[in-house]
mmCIF file of C-alpha atoms in Angstrom:
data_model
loop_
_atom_site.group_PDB
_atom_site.id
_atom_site.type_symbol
_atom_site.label_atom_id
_atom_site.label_comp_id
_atom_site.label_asym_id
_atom_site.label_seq_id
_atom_site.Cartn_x
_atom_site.Cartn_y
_atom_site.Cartn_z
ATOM 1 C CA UNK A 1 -59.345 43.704 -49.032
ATOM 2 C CA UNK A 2 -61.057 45.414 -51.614
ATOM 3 C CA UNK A 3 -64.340 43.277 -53.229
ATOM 4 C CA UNK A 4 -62.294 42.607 -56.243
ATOM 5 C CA UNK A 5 -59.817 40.945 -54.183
ATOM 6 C CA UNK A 6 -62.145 39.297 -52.332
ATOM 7 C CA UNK A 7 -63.468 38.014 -55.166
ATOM 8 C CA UNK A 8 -59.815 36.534 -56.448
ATOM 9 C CA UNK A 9 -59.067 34.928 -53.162
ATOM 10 C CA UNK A 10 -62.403 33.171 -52.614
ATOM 11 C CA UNK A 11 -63.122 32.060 -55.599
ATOM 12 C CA UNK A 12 -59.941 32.440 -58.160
ATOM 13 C CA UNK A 13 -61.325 35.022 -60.854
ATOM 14 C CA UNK A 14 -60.608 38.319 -61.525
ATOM 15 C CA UNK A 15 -63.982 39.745 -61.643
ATOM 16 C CA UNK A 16 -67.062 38.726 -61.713
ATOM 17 C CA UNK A 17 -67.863 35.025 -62.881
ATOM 18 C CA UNK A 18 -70.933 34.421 -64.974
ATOM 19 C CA UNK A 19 -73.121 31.208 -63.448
ATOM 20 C CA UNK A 20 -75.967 29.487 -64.086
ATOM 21 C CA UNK A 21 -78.674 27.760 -61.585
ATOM 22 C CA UNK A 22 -79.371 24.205 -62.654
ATOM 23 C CA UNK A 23 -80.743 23.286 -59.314
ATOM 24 C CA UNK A 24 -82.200 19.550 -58.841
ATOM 25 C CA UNK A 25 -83.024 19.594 -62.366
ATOM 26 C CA UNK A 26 -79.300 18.145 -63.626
ATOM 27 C CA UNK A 27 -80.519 14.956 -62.225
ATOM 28 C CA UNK A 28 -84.421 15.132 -62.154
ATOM 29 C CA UNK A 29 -84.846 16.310 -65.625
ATOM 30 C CA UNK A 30 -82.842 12.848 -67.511
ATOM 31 C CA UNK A 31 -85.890 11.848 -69.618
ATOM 32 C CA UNK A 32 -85.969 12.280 -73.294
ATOM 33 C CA UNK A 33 -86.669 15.869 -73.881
ATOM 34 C CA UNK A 34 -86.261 17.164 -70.306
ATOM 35 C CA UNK A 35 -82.840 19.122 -71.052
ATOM 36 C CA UNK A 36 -80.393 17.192 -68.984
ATOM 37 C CA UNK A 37 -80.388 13.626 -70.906
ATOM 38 C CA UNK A 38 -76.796 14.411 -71.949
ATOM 39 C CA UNK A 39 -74.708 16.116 -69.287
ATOM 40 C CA UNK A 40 -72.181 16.926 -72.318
ATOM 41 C CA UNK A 41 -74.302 18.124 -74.512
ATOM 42 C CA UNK A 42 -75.746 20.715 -71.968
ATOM 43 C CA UNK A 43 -72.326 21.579 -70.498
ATOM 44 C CA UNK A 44 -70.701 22.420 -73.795
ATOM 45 C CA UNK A 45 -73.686 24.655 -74.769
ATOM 46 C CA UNK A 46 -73.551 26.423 -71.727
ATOM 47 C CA UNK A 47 -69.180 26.926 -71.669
ATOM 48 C CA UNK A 48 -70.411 28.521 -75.596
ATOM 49 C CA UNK A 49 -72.605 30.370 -74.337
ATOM 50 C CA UNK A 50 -69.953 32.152 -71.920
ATOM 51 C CA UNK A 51 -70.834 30.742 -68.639
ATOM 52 C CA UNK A 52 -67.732 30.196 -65.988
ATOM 53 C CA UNK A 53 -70.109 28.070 -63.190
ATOM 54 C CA UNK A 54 -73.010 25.908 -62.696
ATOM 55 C CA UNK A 55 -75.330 25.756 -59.140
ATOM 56 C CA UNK A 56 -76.445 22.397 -58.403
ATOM 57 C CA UNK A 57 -77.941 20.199 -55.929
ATOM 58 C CA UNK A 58 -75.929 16.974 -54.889
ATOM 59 C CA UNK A 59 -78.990 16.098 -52.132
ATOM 60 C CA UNK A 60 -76.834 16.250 -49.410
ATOM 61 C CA UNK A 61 -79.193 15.007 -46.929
ATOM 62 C CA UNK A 62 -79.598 12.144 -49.490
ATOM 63 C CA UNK A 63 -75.966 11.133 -50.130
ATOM 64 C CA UNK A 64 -75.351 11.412 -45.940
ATOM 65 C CA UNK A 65 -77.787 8.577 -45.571
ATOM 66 C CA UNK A 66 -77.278 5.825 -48.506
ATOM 67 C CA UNK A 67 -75.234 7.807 -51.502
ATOM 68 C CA UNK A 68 -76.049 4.730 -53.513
ATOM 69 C CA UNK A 69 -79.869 3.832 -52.654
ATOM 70 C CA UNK A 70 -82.657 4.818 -55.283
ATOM 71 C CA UNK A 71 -84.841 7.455 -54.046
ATOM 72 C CA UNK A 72 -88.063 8.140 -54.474
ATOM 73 C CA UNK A 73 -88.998 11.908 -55.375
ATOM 74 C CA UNK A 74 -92.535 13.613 -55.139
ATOM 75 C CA UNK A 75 -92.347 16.255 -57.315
ATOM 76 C CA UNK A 76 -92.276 19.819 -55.705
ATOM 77 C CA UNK A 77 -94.665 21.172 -58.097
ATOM 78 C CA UNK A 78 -96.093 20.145 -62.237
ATOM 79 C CA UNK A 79 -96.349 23.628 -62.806
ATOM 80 C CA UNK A 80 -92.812 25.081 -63.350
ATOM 81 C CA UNK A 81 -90.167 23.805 -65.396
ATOM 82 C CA UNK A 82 -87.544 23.118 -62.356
ATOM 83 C CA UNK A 83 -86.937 19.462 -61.647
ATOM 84 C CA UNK A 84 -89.422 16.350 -62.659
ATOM 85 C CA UNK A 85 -93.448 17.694 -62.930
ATOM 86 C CA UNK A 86 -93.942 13.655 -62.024
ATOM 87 C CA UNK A 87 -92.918 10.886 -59.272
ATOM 88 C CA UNK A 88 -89.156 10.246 -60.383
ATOM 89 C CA UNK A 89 -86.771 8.153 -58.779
ATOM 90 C CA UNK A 90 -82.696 9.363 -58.362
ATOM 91 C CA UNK A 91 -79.252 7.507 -57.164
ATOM 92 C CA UNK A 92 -76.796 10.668 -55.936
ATOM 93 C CA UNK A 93 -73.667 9.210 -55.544
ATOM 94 C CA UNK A 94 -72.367 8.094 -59.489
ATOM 95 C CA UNK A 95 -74.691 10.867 -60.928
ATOM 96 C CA UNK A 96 -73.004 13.395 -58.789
ATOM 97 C CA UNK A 97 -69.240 11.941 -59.309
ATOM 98 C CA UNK A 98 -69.899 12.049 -62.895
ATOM 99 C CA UNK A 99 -71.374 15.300 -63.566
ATOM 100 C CA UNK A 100 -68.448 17.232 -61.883
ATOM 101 C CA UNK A 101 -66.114 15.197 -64.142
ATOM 102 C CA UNK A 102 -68.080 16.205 -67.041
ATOM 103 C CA UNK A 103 -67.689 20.249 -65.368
ATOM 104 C CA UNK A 104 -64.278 19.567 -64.838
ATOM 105 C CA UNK A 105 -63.544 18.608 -68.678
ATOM 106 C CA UNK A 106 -65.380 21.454 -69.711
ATOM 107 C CA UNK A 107 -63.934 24.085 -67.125
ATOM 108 C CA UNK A 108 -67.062 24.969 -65.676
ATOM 109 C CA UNK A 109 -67.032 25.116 -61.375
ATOM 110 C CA UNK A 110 -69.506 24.085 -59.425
ATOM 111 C CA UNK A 111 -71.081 26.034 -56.667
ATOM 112 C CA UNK A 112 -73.078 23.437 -54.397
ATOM 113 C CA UNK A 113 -76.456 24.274 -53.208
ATOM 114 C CA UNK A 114 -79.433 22.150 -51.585
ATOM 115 C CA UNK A 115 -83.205 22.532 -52.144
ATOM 116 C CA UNK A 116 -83.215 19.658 -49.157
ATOM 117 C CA UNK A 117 -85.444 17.757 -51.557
ATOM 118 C CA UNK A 118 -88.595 15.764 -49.965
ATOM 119 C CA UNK A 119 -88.587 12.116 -50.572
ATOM 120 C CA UNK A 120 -91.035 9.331 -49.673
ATOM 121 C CA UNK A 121 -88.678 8.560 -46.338
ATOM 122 C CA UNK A 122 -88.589 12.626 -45.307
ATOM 123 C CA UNK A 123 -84.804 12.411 -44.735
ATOM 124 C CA UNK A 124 -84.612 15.839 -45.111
ATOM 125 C CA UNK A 125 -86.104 15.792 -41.683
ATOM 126 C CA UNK A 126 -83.364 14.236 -40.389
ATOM 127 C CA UNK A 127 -81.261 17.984 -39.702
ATOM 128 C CA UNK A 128 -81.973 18.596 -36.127
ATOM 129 C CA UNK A 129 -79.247 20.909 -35.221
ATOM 130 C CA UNK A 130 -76.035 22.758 -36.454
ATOM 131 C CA UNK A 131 -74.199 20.152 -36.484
ATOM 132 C CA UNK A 132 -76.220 17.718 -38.310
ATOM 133 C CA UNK A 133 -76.281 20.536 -40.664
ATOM 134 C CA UNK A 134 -72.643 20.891 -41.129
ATOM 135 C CA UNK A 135 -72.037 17.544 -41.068
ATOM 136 C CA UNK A 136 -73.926 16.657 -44.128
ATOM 137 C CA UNK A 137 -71.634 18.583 -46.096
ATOM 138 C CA UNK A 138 -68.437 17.925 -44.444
ATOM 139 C CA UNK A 139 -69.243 14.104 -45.457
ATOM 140 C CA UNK A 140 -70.096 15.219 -49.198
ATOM 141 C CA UNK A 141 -66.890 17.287 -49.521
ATOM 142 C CA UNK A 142 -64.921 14.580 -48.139
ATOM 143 C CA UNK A 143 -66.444 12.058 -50.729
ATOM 144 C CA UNK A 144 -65.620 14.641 -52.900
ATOM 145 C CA UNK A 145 -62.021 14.762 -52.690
ATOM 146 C CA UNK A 146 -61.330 11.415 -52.566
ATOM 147 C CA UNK A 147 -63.039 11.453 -56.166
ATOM 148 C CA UNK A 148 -60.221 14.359 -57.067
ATOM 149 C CA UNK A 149 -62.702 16.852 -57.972
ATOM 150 C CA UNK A 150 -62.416 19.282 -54.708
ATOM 151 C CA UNK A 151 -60.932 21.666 -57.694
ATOM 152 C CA UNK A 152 -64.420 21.811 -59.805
ATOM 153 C CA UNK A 153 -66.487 23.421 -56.325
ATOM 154 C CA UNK A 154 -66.621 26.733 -56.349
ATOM 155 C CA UNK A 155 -68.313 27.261 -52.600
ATOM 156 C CA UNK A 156 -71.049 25.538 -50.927
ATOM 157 C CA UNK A 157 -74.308 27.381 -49.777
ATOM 158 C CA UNK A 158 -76.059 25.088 -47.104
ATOM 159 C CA UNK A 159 -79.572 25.919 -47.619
ATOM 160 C CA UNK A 160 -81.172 27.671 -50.828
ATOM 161 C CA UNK A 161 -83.436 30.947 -49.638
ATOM 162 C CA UNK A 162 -82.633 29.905 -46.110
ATOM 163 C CA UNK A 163 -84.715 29.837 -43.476
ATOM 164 C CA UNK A 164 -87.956 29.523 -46.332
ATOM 165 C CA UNK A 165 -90.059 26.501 -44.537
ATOM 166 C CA UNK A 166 -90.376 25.108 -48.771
ATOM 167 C CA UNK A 167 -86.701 24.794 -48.832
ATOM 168 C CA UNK A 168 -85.381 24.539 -44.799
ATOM 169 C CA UNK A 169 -88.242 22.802 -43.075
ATOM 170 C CA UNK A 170 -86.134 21.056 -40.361
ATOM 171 C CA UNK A 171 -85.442 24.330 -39.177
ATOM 172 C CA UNK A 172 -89.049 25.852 -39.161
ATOM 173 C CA UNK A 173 -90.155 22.577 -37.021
ATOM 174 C CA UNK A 174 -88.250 23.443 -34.793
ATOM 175 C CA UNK A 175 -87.915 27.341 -34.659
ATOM 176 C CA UNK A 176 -90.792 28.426 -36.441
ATOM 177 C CA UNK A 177 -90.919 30.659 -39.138
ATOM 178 C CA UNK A 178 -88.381 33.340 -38.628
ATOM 179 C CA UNK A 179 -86.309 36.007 -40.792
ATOM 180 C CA UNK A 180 -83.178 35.338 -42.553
ATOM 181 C CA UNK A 181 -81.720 37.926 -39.732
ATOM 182 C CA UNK A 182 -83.661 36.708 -36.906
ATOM 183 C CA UNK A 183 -81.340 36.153 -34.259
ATOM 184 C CA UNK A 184 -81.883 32.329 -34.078
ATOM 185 C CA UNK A 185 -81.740 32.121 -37.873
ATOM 186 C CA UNK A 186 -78.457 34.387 -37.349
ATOM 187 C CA UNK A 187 -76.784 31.987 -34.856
ATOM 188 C CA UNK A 188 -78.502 28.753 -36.998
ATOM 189 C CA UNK A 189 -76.089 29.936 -39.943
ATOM 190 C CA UNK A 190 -72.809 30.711 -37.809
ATOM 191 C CA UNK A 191 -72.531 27.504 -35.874
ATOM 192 C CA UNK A 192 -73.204 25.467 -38.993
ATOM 193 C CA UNK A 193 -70.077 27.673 -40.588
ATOM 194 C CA UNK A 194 -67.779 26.994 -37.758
ATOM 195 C CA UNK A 195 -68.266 23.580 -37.710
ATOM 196 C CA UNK A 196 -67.695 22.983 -41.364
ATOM 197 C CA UNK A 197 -65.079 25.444 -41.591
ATOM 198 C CA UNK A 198 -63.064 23.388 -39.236
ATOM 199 C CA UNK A 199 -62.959 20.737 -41.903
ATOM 200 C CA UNK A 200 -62.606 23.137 -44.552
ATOM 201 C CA UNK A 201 -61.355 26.311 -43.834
ATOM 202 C CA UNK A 202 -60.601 26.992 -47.091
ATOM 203 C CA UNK A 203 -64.336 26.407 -49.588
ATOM 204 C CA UNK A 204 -66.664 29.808 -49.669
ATOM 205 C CA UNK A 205 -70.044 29.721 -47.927
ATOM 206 C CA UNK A 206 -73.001 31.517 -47.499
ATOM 207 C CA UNK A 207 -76.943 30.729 -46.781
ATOM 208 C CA UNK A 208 -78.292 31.622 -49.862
ATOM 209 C CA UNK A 209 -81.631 34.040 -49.291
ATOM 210 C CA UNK A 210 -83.944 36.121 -50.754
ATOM 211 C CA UNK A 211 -84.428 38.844 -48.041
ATOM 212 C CA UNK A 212 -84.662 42.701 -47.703
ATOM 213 C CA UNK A 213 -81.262 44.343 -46.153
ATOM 214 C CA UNK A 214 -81.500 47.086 -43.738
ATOM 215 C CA UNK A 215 -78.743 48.979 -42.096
ATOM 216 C CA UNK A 216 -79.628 47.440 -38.686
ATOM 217 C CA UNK A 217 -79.035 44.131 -39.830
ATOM 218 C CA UNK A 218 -76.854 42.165 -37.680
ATOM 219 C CA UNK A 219 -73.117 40.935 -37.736
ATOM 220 C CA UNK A 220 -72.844 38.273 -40.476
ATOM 221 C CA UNK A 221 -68.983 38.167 -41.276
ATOM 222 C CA UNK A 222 -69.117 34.858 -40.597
ATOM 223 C CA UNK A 223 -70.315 34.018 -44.231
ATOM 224 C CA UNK A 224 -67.913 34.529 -46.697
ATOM 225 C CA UNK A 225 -70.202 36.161 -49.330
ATOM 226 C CA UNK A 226 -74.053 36.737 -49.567
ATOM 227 C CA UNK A 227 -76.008 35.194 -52.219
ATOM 228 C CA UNK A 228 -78.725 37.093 -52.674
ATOM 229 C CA UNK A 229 -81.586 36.205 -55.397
ATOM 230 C CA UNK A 230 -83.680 39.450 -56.628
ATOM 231 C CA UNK A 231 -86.535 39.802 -59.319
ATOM 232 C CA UNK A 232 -88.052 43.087 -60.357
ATOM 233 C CA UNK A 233 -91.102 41.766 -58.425
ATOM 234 C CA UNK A 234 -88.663 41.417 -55.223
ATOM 235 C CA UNK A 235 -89.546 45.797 -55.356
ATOM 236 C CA UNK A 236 -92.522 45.873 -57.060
ATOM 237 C CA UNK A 237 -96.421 44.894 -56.788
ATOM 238 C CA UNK A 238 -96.322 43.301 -60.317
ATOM 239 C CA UNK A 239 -97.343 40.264 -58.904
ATOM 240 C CA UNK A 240 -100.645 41.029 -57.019
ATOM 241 C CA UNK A 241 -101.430 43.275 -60.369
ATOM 242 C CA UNK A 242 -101.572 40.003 -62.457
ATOM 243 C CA UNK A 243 -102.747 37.862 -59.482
ATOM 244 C CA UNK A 244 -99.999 35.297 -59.877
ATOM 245 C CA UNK A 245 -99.478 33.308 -56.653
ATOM 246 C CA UNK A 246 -97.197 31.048 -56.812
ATOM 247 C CA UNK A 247 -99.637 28.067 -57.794
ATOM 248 C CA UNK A 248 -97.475 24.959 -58.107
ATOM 249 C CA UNK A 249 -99.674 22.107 -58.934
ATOM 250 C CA UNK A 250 -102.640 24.528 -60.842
ATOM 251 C CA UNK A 251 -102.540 26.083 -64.198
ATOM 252 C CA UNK A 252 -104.410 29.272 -62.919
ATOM 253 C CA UNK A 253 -101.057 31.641 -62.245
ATOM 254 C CA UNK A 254 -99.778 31.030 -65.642
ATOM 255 C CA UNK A 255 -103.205 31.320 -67.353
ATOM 256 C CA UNK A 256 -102.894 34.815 -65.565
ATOM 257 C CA UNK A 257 -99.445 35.748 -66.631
ATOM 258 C CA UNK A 258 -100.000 34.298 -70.272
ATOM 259 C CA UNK A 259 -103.001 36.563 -71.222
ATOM 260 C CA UNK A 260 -101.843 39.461 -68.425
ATOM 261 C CA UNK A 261 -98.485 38.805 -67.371
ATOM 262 C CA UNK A 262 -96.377 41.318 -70.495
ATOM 263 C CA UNK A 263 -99.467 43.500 -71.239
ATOM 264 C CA UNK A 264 -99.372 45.086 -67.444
ATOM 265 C CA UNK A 265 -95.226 44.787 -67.873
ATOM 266 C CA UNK A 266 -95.631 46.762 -71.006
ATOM 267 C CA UNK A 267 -98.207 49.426 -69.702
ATOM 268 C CA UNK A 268 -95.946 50.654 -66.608
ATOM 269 C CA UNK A 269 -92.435 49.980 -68.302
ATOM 270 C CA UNK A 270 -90.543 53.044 -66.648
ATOM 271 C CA UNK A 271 -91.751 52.148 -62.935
ATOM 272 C CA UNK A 272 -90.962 48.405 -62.755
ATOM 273 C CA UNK A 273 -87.593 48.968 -64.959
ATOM 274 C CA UNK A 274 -86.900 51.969 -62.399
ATOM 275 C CA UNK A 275 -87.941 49.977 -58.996
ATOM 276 C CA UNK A 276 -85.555 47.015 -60.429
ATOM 277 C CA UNK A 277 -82.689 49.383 -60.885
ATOM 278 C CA UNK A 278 -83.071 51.104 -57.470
ATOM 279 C CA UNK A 279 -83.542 47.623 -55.821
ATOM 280 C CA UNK A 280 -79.962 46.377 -57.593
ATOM 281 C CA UNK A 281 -78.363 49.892 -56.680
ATOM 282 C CA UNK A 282 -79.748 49.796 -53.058
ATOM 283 C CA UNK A 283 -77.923 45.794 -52.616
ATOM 284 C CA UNK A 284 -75.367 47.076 -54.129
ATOM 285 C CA UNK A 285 -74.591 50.163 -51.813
ATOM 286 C CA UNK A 286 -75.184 47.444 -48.702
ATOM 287 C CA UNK A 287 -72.974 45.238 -50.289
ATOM 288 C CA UNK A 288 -69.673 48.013 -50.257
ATOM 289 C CA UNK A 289 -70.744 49.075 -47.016
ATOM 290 C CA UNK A 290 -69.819 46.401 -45.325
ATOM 291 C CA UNK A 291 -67.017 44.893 -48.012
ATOM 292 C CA UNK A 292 -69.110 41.805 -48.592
ATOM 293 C CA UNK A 293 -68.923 40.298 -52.064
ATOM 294 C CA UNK A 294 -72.559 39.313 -53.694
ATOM 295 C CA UNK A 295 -73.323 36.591 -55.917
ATOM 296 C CA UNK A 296 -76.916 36.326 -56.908
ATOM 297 C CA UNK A 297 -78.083 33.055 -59.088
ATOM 298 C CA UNK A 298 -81.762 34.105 -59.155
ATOM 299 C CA UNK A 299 -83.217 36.801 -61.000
ATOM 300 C CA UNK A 300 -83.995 39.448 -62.851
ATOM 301 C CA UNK A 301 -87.169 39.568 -64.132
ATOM 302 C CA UNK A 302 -89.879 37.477 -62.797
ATOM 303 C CA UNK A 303 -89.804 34.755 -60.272
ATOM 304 C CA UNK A 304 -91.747 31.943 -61.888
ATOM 305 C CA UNK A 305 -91.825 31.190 -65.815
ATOM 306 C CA UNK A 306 -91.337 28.450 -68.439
ATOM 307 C CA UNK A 307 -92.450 27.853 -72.198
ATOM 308 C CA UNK A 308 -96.148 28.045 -73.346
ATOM 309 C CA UNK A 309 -99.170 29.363 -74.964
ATOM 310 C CA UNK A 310 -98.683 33.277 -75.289
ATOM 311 C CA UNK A 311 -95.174 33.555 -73.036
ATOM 312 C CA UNK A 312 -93.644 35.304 -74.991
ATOM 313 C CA UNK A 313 -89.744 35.386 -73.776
ATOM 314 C CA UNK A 314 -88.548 38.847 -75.363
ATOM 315 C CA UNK A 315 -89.698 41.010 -72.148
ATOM 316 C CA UNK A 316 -88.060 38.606 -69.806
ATOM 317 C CA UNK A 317 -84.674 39.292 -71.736
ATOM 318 C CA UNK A 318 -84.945 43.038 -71.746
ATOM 319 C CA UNK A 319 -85.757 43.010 -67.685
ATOM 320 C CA UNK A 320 -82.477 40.583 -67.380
ATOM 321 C CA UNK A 321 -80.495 42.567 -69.343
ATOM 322 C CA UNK A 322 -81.409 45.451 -67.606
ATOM 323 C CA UNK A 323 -80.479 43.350 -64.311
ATOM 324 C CA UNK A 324 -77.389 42.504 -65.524
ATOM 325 C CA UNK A 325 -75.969 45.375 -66.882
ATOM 326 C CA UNK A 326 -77.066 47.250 -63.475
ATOM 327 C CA UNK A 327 -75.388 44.308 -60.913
ATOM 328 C CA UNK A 328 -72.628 44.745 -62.855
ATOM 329 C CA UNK A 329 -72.263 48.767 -62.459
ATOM 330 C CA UNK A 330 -72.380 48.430 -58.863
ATOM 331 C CA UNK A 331 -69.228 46.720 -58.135
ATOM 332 C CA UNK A 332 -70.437 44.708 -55.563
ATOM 333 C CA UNK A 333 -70.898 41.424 -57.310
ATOM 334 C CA UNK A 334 -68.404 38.320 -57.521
ATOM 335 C CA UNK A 335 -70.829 36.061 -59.564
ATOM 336 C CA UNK A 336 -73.811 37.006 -61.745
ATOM 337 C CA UNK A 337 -76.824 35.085 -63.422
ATOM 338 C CA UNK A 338 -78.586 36.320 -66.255
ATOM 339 C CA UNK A 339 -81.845 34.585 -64.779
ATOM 340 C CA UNK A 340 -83.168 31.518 -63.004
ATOM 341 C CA UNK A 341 -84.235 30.369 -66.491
ATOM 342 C CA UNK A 342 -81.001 29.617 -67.930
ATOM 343 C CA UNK A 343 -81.257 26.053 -68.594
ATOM 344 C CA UNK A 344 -81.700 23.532 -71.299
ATOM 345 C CA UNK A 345 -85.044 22.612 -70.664
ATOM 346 C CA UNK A 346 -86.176 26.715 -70.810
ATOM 347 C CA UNK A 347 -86.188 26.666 -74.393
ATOM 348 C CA UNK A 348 -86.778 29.760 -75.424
ATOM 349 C CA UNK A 349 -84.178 31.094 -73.549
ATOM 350 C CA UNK A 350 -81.380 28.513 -73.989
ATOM 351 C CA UNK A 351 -81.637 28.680 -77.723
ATOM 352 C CA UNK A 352 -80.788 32.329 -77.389
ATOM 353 C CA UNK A 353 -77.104 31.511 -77.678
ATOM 354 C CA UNK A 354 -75.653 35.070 -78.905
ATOM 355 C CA UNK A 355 -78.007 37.429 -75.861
ATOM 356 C CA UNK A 356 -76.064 35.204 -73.682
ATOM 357 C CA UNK A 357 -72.523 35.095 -74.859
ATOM 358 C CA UNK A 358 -73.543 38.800 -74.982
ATOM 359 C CA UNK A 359 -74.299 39.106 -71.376
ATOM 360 C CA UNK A 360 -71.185 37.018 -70.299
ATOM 361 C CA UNK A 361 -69.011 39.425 -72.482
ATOM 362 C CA UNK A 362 -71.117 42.276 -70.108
ATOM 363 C CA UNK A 363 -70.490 40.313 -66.942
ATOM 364 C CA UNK A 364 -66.412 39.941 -67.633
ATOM 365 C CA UNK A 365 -65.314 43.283 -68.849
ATOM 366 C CA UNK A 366 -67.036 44.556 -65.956
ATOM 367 C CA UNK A 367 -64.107 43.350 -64.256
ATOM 368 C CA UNK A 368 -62.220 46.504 -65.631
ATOM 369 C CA UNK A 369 -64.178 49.107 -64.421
ATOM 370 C CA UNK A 370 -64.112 47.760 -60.832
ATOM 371 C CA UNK A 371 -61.627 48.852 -58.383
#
């Protein structure tokens, strides 16, 4: 099968889908003024603004233990705008069944992802092999079903940027830190797969990553489509020219990026805009090589980024338009983003309504160009 038709028998559509990543944040974010207080509210806006799907966390780990127990979350940094800045507490199980009733009204699908989420307890490490791995989610779906929304999910990735010790730390304590095609990474991913896939031979997976792909890279069939996430500073040094890195509970990274962060964009326009549009076309090429259908939730433009003093959000939507309208030329992609920012609580993006019903209307009549 062709990617196109890869596409329509894994996940239903035509062409490409348009998705957004709302991460832990649906549930994290409740409070007055943190985006999510009213699931309708946000889910509407987001069907108007074009989107087909929604990324989410339903904690997993969390729901496997005590779906109906309050937990206790640090948060995983005050700096960004993803999930609560503060101590928050969360209850999984009628949040969860309730938000994919809300997608299901509103005709979004869901495409289930986990950030494995520290709380006070560190259940997270819990997930001591495969199998406890698998299992997790083979215990979610089946709650799932019984609720009679198995037709909102859209796939399930077990493990966002797998094997990143943030985000997959129960692997890392035991294996070290190792590359997403490290061979114990590699066989990590494929027993997990089988085992769920006995359950469920039917729902997409993939380990999600955000990884450099070589033509020696090993055999990885066994995932039904790669979800890549890729920023302009995935192929450039823009980073280490502004001297953001990665600060999550310090304001010094964004104190860089507000007085530095467009002005060194700005003055070298052609080479990042260049290195971003080899980078897509290079995925892309690796992607038809070996008939493997991309989605990519995160990206275009910079990693990290939220509202404030002097961030100004009209570069960020040039460099993710220019992402888009390249992922989209390549014919290799089943789902697109148009960034890792589009949420509520990102306000000067979300209030940007017509760029992205715009970039939706880019992202589905690319579906007729692609053979």
């Amino acid at each position: 099968m062709t990617i196109k038709e890869k596409t329509r028998a894994l996940f239903g559509f035509d062409g490409p889908f348009a998705i957004a990543m709302w991460d832990f944040s649906w549930l994290e974010r409740r409070w007055s003024g943190g985006g999510f207080e009213n699931w309708d509210t946000a889910l509407l806006e987001l069907k108007e603004r074009g989107y087909d799907a929604v990324r989410i966390d339903p904690y997993p780990h969390l729901f496997a233990v005590d779906p109906h127990k309050e937990w206790l979350m640090p948060p995983e940094w005050n700096q960004n705008s993803w999930g609560s800045p503060m101590l928050t507490k969360i209850t999984v199980h009628d949040a969860l069944r309730d938000f994919l009733s809300a997608c299901k009204k509103y005709g979004i699908r869901v495409g289930l992802s986990s950030w494995y989420r520290k709380d006070m307890d560190n259940v997270h490490l819990k997930i001591k092999t495969p199998r406890d791995h698998a299992n997790i989610w083979t215990e979610l779906l089946h709650r799932i079903d019984g609720w009679g929304m198995a037709d909102t999910i859209l796939y399930v990735d077990f493990c966002n940027e797998w094997p990143f010790d943030i985000w997959a730390p129960f692997f890392t304590d035991i294996h070290g830190k190792v590359e997403y095609f490290d061979s114990t990474s590699v066989e990590w991913m494929r027993e997990t797969v089988r085992i769920f896939k006995d359950s469920y031979p039917a729902v997409p997976v993939t380990f999600s990553c955000c990884t450099n792909f070589g033509d020696d890279a090993p055999d990885i069939s066994f995932l039904d489509f790669m979800e890549v996430h890729t920023w302009m500073v995935s192929f450039t040094d823009y980073y280490a020219r502004v001297g953001y890195k990665y600060e999550r509970f310090e304001d010094t990274g964004y104190v860089k990026m507000a007085f530095d962060g467009e002005r060194i964009y700005r003055e070298d326009k052609d080479y990042f805009d260049s290195a971003l549009v080899s980078g897509i076309e290079r995925i892309g090429r690796w992607a038809k090589k070996r008939n493997m259908p991309f989605v990519t939730t995160e990206c275009w433009s910079v990693i990290d980024y939220k509202d404030g003093p002097m961030l100004n959000w009209d570069w960020i939507l040039e460099l993710n338009e220019l992402g888009v309208k390249t992922a989209t030329k390549t014919g290799a992609y089943a789902g697109i983003a148009t960034s890792n920012f589009c949420a509520p609580q990102f306000v000067g993006m979300w209030r940007e309504a017509e760029w992205h019903r715009r970039m939706c209307d880019i992202i589905h009549e690319s579906a007729k160009e692609i053979k």
